[in-house]
Coordinates of N, CA and C in Angstrom, one line a residue:
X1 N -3.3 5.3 -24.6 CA -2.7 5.6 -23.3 C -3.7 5.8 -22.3
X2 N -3.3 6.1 -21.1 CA -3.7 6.3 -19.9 C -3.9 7.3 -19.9
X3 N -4.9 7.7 -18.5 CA -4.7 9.4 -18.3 C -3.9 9.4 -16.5
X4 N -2.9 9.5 -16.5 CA -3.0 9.3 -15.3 C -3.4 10.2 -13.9
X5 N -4.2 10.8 -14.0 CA -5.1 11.4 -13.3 C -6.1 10.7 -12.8
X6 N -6.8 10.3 -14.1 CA -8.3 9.4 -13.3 C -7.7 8.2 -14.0
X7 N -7.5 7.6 -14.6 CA -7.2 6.3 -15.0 C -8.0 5.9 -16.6
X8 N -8.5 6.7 -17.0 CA -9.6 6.6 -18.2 C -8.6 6.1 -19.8
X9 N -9.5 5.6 -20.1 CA -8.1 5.0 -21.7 C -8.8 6.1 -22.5
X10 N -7.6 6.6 -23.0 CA -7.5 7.6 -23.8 C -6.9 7.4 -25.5
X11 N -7.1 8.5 -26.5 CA -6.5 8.0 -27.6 C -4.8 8.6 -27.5
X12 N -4.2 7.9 -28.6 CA -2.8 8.4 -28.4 C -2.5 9.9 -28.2
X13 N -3.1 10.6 -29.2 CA -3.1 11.6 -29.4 C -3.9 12.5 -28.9
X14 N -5.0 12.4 -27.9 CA -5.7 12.7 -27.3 C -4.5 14.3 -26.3
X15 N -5.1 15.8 -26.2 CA -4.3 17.0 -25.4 C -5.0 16.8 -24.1
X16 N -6.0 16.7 -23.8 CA -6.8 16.6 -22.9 C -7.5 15.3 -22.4
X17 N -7.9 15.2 -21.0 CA -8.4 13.4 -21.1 C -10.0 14.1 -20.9
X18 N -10.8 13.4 -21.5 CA -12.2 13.5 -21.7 C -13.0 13.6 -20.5
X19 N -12.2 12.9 -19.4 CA -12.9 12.5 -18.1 C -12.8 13.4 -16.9
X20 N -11.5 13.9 -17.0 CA -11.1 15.0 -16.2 C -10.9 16.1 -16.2
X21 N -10.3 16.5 -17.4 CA -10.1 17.8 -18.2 C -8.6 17.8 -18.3
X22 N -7.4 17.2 -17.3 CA -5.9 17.2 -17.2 C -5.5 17.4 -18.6
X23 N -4.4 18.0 -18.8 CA -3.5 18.0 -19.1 C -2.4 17.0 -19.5
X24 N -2.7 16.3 -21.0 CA -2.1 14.9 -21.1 C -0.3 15.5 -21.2
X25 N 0.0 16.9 -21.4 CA 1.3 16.8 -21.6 C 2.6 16.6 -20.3
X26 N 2.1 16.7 -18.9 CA 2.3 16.6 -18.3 C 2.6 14.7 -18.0
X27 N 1.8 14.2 -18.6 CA 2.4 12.5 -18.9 C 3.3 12.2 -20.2
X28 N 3.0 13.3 -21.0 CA 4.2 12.9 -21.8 C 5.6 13.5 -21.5
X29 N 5.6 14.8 -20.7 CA 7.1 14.7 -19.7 C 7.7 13.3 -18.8
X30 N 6.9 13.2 -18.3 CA 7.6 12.1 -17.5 C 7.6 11.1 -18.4
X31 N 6.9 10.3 -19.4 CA 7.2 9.3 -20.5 C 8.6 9.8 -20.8
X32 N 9.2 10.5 -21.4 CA 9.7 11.4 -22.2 C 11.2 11.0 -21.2
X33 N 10.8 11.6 -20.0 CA 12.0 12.0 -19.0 C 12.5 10.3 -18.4
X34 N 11.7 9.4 -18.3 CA 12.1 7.7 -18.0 C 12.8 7.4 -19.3
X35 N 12.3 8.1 -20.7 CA 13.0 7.3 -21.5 C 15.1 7.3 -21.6
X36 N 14.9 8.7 -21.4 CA 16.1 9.5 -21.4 C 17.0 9.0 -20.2
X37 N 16.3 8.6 -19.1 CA 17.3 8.0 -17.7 C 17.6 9.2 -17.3
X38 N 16.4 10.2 -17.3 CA 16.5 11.1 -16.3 C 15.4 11.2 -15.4
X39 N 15.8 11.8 -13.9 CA 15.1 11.1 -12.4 C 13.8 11.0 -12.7
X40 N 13.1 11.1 -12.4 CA 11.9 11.0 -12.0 C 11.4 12.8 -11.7
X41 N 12.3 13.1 -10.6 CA 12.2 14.3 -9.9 C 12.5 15.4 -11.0
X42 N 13.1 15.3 -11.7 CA 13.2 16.3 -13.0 C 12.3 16.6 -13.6
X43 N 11.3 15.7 -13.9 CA 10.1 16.2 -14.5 C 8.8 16.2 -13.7
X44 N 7.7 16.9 -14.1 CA 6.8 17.3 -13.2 C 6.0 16.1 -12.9
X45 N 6.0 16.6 -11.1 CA 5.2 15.4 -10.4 C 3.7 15.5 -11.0
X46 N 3.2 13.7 -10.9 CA 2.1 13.7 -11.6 C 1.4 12.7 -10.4
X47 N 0.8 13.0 -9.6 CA 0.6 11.9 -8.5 C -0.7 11.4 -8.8
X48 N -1.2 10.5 -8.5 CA -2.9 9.6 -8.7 C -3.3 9.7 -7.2
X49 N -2.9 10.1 -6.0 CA -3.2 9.4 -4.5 C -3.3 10.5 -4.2
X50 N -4.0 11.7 -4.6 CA -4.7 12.9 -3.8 C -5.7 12.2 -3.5
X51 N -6.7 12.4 -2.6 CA -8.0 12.4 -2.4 C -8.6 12.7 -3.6
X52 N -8.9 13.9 -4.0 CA -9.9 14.0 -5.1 C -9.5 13.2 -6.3
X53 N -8.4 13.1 -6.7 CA -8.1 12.0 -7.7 C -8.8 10.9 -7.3
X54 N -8.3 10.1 -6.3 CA -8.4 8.4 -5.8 C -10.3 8.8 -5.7
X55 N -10.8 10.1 -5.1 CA -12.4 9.5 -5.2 C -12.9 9.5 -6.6
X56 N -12.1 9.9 -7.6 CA -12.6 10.2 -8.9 C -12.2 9.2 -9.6
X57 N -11.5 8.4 -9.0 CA -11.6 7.0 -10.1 C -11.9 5.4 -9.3
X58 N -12.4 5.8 -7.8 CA -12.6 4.7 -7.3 C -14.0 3.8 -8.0
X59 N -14.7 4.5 -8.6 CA -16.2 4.3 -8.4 C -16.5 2.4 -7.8
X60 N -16.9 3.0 -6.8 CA -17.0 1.7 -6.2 C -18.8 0.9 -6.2
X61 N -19.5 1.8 -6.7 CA -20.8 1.5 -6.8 C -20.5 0.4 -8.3
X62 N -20.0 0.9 -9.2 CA -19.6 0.3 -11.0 C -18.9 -1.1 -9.7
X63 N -18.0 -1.1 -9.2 CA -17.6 -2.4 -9.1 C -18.8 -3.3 -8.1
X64 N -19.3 -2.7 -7.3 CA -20.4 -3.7 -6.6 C -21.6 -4.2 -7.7
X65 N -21.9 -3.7 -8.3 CA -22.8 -4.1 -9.2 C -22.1 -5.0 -10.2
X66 N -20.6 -5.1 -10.9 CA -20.2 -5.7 -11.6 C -20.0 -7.0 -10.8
X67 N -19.9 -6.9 -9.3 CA -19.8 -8.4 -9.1 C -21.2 -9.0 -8.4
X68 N -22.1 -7.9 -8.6 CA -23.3 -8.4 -8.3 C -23.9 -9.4 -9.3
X69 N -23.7 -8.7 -10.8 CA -23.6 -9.7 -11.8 C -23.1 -11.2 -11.8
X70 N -21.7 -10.7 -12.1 CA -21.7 -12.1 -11.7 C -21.9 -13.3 -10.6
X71 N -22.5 -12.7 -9.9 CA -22.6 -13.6 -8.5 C -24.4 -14.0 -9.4
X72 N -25.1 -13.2 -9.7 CA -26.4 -13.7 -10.3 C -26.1 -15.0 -11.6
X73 N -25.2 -14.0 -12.4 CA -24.7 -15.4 -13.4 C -24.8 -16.7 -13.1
X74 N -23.9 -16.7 -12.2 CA -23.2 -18.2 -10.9 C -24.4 -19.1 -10.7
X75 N -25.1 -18.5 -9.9 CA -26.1 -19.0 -9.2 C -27.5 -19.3 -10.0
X76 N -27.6 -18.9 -11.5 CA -28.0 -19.1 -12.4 C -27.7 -20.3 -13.7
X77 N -26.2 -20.3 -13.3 CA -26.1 -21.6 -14.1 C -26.0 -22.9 -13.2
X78 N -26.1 -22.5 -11.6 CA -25.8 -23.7 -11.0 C -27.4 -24.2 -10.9
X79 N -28.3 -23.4 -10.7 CA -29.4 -24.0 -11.0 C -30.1 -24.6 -11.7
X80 N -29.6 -24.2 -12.6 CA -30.2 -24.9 -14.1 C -29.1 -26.4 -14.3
X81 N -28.2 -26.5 -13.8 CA -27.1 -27.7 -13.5 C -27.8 -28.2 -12.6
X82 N -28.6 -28.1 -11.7 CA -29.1 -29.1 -10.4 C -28.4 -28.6 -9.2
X83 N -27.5 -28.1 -9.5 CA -26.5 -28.0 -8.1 C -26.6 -27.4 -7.0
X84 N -27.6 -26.7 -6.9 CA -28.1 -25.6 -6.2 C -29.3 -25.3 -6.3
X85 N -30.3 -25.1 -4.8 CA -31.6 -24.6 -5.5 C -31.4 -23.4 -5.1
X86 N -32.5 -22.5 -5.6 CA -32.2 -20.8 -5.8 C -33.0 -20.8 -4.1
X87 N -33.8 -21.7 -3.5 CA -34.6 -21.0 -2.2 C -33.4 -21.4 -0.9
X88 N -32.4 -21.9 -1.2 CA -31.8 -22.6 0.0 C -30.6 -21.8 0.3
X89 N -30.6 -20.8 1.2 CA -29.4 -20.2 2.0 C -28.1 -20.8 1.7
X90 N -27.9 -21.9 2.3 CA -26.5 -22.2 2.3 C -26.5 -22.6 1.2
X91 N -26.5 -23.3 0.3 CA -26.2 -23.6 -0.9 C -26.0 -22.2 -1.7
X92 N -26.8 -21.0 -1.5 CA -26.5 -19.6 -2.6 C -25.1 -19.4 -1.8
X93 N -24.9 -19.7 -0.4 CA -23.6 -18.9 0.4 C -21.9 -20.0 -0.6
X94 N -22.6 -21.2 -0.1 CA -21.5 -21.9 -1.0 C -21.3 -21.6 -2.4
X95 N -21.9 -21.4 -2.9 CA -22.0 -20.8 -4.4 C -20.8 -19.6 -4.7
X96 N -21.4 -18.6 -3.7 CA -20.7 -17.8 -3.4 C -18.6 -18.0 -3.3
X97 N -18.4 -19.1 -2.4 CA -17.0 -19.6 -1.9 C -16.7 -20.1 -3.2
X98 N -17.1 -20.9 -4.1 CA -17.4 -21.2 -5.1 C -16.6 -20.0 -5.7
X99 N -17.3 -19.1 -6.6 CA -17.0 -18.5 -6.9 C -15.6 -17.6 -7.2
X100 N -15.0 -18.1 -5.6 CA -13.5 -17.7 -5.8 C -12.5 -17.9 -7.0
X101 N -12.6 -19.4 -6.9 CA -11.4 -19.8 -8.0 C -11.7 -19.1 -9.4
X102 N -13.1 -19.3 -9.5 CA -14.0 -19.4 -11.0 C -13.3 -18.0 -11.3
X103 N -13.1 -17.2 -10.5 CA -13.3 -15.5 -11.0 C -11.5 -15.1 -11.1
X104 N -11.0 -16.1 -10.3 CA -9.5 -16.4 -10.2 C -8.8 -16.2 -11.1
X105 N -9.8 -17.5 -11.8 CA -9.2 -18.0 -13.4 C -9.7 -17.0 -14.8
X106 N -10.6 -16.3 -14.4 CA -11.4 -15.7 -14.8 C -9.9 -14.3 -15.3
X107 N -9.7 -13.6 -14.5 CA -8.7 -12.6 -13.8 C -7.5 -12.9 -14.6
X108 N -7.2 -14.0 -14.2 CA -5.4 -14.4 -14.9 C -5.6 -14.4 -16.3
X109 N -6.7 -15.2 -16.7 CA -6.8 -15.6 -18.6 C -7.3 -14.3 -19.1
X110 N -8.3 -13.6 -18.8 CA -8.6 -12.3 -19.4 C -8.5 -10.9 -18.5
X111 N -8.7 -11.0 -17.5 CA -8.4 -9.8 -16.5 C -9.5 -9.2 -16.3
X112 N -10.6 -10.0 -16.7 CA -12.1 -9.7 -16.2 C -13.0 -10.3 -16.0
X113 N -14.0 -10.4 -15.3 CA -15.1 -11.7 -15.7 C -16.0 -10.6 -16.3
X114 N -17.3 -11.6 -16.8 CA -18.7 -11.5 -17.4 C -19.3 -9.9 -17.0
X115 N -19.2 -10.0 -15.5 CA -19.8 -8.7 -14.6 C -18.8 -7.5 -15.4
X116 N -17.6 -7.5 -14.6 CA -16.6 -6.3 -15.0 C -16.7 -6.3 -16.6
X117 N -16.8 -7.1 -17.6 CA -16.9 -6.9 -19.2 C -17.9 -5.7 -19.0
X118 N -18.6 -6.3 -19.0 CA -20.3 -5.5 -19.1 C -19.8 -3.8 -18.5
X119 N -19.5 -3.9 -17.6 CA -19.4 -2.5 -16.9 C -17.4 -1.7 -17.5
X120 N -17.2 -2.6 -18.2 CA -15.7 -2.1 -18.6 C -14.8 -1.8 -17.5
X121 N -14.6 -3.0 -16.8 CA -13.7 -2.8 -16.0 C -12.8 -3.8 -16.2
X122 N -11.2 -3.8 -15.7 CA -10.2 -4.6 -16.2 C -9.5 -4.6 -14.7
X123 N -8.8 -5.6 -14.6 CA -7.7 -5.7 -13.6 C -6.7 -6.0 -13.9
X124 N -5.7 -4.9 -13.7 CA -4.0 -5.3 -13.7 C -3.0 -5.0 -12.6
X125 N -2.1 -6.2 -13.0 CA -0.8 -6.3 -11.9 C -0.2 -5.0 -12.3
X126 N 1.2 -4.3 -12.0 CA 1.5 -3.5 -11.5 C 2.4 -2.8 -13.4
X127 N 2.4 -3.8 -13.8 CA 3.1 -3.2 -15.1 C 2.0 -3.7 -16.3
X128 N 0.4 -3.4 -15.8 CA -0.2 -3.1 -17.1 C -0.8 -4.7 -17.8
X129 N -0.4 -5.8 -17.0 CA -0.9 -6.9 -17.8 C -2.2 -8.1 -16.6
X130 N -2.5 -8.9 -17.4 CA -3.5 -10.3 -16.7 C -2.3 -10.3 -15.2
X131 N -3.5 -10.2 -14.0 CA -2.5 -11.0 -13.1 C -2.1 -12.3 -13.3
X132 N -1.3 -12.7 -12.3 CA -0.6 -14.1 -12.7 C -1.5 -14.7 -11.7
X133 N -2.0 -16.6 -11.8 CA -2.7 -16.8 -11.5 C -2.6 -17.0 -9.6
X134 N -1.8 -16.8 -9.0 CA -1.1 -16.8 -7.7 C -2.0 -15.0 -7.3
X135 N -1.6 -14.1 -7.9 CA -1.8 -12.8 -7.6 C -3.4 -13.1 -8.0
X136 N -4.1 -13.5 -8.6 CA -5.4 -13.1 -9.1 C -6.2 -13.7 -8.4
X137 N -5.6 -15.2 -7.3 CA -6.4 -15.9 -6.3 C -5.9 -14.9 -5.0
X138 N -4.9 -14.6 -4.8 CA -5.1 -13.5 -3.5 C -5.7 -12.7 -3.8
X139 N -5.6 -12.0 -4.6 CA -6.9 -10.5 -4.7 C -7.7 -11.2 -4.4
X140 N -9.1 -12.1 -4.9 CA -9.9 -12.9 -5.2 C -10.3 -13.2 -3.7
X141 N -9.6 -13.9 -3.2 CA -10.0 -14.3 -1.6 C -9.6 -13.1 -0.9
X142 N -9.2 -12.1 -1.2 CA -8.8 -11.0 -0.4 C -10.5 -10.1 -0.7
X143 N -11.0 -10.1 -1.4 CA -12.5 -9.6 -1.4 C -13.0 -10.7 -0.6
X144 N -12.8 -11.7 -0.5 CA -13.8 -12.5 0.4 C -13.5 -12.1 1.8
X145 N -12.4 -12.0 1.8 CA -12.1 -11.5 3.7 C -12.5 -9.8 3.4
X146 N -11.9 -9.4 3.0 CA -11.6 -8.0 3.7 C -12.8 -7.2 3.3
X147 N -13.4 -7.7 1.8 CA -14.6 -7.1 1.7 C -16.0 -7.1 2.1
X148 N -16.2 -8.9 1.8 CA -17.3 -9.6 2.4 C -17.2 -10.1 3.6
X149 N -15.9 -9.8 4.5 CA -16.3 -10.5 5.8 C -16.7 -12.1 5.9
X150 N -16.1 -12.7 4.9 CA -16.0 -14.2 4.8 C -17.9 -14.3 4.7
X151 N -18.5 -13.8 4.1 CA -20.0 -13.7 4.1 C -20.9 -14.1 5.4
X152 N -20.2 -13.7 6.6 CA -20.7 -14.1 7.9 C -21.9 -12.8 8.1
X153 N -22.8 -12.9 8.7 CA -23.5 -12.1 8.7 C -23.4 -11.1 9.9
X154 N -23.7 -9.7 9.4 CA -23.4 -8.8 10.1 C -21.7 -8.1 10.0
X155 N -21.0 -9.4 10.3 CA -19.7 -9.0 10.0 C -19.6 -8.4 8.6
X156 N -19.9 -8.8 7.5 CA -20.2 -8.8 5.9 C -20.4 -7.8 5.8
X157 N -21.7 -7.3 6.4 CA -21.8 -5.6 6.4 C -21.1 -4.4 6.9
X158 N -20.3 -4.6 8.2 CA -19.2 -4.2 8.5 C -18.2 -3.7 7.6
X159 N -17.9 -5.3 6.7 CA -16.5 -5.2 6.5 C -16.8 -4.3 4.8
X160 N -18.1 -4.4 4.1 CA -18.4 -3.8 3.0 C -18.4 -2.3 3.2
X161 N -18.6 -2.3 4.4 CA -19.1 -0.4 4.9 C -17.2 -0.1 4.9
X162 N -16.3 -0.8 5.6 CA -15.2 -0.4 6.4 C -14.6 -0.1 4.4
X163 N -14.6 -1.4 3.1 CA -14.2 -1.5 2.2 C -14.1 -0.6 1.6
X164 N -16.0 0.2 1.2 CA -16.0 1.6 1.0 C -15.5 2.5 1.5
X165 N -15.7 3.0 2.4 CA -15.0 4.2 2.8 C -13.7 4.6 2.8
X166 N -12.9 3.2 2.9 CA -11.2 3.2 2.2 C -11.3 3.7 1.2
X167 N -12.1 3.0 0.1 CA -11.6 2.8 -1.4 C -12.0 4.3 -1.5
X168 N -12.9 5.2 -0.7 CA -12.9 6.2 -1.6 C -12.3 7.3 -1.2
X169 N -11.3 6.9 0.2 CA -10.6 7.9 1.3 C -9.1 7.7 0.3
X170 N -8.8 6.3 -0.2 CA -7.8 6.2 -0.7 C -7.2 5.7 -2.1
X171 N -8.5 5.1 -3.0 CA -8.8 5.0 -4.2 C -8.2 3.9 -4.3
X172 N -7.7 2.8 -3.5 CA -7.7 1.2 -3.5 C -8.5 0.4 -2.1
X173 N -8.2 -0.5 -2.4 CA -8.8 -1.4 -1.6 C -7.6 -2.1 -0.9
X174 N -8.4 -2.5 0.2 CA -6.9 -3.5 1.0 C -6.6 -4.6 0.1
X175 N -7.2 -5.5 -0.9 CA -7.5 -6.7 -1.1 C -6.5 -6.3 -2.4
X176 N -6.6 -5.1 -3.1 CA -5.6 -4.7 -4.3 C -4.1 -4.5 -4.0
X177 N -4.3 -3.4 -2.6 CA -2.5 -2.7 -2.0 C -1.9 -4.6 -1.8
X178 N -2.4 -5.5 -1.5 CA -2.0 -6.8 -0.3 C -1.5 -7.5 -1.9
X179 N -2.3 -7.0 -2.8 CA -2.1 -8.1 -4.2 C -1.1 -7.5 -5.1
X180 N -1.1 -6.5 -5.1 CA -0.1 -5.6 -6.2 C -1.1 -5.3 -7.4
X181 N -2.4 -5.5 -7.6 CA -3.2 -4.9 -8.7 C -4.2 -3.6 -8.8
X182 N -4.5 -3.2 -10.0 CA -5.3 -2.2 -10.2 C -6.4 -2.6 -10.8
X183 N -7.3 -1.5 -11.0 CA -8.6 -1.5 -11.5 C -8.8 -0.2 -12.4
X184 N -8.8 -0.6 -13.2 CA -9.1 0.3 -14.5 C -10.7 0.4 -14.9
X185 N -11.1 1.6 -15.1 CA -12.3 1.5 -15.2 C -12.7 3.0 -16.9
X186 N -13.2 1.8 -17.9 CA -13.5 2.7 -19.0 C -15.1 3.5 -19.6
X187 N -15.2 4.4 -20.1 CA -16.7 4.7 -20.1 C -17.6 3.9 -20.6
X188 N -18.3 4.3 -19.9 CA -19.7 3.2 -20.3 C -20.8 4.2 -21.3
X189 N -20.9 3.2 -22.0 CA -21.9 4.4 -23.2 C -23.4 4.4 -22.9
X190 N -24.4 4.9 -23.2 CA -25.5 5.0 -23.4 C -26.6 3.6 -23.7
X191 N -25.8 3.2 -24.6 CA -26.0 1.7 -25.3 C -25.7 0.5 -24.0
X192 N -24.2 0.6 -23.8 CA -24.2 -0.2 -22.9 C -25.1 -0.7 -21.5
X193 N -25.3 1.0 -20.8 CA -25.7 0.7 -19.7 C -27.5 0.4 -19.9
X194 N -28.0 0.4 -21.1 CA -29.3 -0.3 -21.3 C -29.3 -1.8 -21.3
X195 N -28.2 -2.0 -21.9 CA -27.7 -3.6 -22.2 C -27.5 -4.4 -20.9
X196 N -26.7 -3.5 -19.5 CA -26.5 -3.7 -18.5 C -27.8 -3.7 -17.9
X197 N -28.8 -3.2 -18.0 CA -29.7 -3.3 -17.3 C -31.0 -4.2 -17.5
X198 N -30.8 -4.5 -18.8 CA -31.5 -5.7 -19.1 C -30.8 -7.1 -19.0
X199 N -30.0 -7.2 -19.0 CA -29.1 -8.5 -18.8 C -29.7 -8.5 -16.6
X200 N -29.0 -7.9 -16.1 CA -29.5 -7.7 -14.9 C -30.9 -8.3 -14.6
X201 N -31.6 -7.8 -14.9 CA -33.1 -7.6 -15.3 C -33.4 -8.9 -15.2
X202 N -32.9 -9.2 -16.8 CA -33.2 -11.0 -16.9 C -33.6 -12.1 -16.1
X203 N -31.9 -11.7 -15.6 CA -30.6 -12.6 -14.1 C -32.2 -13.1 -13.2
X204 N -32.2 -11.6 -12.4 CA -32.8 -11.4 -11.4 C -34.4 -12.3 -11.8
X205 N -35.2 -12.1 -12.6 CA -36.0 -12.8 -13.3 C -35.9 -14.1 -13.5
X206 N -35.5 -14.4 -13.6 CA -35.3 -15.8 -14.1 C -34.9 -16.6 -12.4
X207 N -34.3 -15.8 -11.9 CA -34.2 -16.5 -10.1 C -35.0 -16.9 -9.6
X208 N -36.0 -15.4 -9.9 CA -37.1 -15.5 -8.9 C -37.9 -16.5 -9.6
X209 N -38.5 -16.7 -11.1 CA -39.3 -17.8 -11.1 C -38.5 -19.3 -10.6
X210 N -37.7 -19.1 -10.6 CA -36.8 -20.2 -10.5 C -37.5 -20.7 -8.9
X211 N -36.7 -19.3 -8.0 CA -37.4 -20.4 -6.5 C -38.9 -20.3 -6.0
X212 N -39.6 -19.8 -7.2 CA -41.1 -20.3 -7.3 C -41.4 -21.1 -6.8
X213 N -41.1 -21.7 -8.3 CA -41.2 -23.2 -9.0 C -40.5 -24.1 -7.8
X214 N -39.5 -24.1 -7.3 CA -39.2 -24.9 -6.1 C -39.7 -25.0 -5.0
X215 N -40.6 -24.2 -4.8 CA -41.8 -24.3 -3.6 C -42.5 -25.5 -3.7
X216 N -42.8 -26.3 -2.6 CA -43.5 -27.2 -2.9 C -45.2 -27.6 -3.3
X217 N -45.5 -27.4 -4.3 CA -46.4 -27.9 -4.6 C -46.6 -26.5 -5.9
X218 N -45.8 -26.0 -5.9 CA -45.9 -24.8 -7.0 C -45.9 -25.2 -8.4
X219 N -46.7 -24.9 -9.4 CA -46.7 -25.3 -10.7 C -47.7 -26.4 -11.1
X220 N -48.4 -26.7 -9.8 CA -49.1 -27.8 -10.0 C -50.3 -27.1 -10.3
X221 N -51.2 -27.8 -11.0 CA -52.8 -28.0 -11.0 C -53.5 -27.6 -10.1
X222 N -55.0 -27.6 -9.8 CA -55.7 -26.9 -8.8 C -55.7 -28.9 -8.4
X223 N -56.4 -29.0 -6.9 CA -56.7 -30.4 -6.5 C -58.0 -30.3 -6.7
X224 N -58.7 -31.6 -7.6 CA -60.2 -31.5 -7.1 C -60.3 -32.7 -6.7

């Protein structure tokens, strides 16, 4: 189960959620009180949209970096395809547009890409499952507008600054409320986040020799 406080997966049996300290019996009233077809209102309010809740499970730093990832991945395999060189602006920005569908399809079939795996984050529509692939390309282009500012420059930073300070005033994003999905986010262990920073690590490595080597005359011999 859920905790629905901060959002953390918990075990069934779990009294307490690990992440917050709440009180899981307070979710098993209302489980309890829907099953029976009694109101809502009968059993104790359990709300997620306080402020301190919504800042306690936005973490929005874990999602910029998960799609920092995969935006390195991308640009990584397109290089090594030919398709792209790593020193050329517009080409990394199309990459980027690119990347819409890929993470689309990505979304609908598993409800995560490569990036969010690594960092244990999942996306779901509104009852718990893979968006459908209609809902998973609006969210998708809905980060491209509302988060990145269509990657126009200057605008981009704007709209990343305006994104945060929502998500942590109100613990969604415009691009989620417009889509109908969530973001679940699970702990990260000790193990993992070494794993995460070497994979990173790599990415970034492997770019930079990359638009080295594309410089012209780089990798050559001395001239005598």
């Amino acid at each position: 189960m859920y905790c629905s406080w901060c959002g953390r997966d918990l075990p069934d049996d779990a009294r307490f959620c690990a992440s917050c300290g709440r009180d899981t019996r307070a979710m098993a009233v209302g489980e309890e009180a829907a099953a029976w077809g009694i109101a809502a209102a009968a059993a104790p309010a359990v709300s997620d949209e306080t402020p301190a809740v919504a800042k306690a499970r936005a973490h929005p730093w874990l999602r910029y970096w998960a799609r920092s990832f995969d935006v390195l991945a991308l640009l990584v395999i397109l290089t090594f395809a030919g398709i792209v060189r790593p020193d050329s602006v517009i080409q990394n920005l199309l990459a980027l547009y690119l990347f819409v569908p890929i993470e689309a399809a990505l979304l609908s079939v598993a409800g995560t890409t490569p990036g969010k795996w690594l960092f244990r984050i999942t996306v779901e529509d509104s009852a718990g499952r893979h968006p459908a692939p209609a809902t998973a390309v609006r969210r998708t282009f809905g980060v491209l507008v509302y988060g990145l500012g269509l990657l126009i420059p200057l605008i981009s930073l704007i709209a990343q600054v305006v994104a945060y300070m929502r998500l942590m005033d109100k613990g969604a994003t415009t691009w989620d409320e417009r889509a109908g999905t969530r973001v679940r986010h699970r702990e990260i262990t000790p193990v993992r986040g070494i794993a995460i920073l070497a994979v990173f690590f790599a990415l970034v490595a492997v770019l930079a020799v990359s638009s080295y080597l594309a410089r012209p005359g780089a990798g050559g011999g001395a001239e005598t």
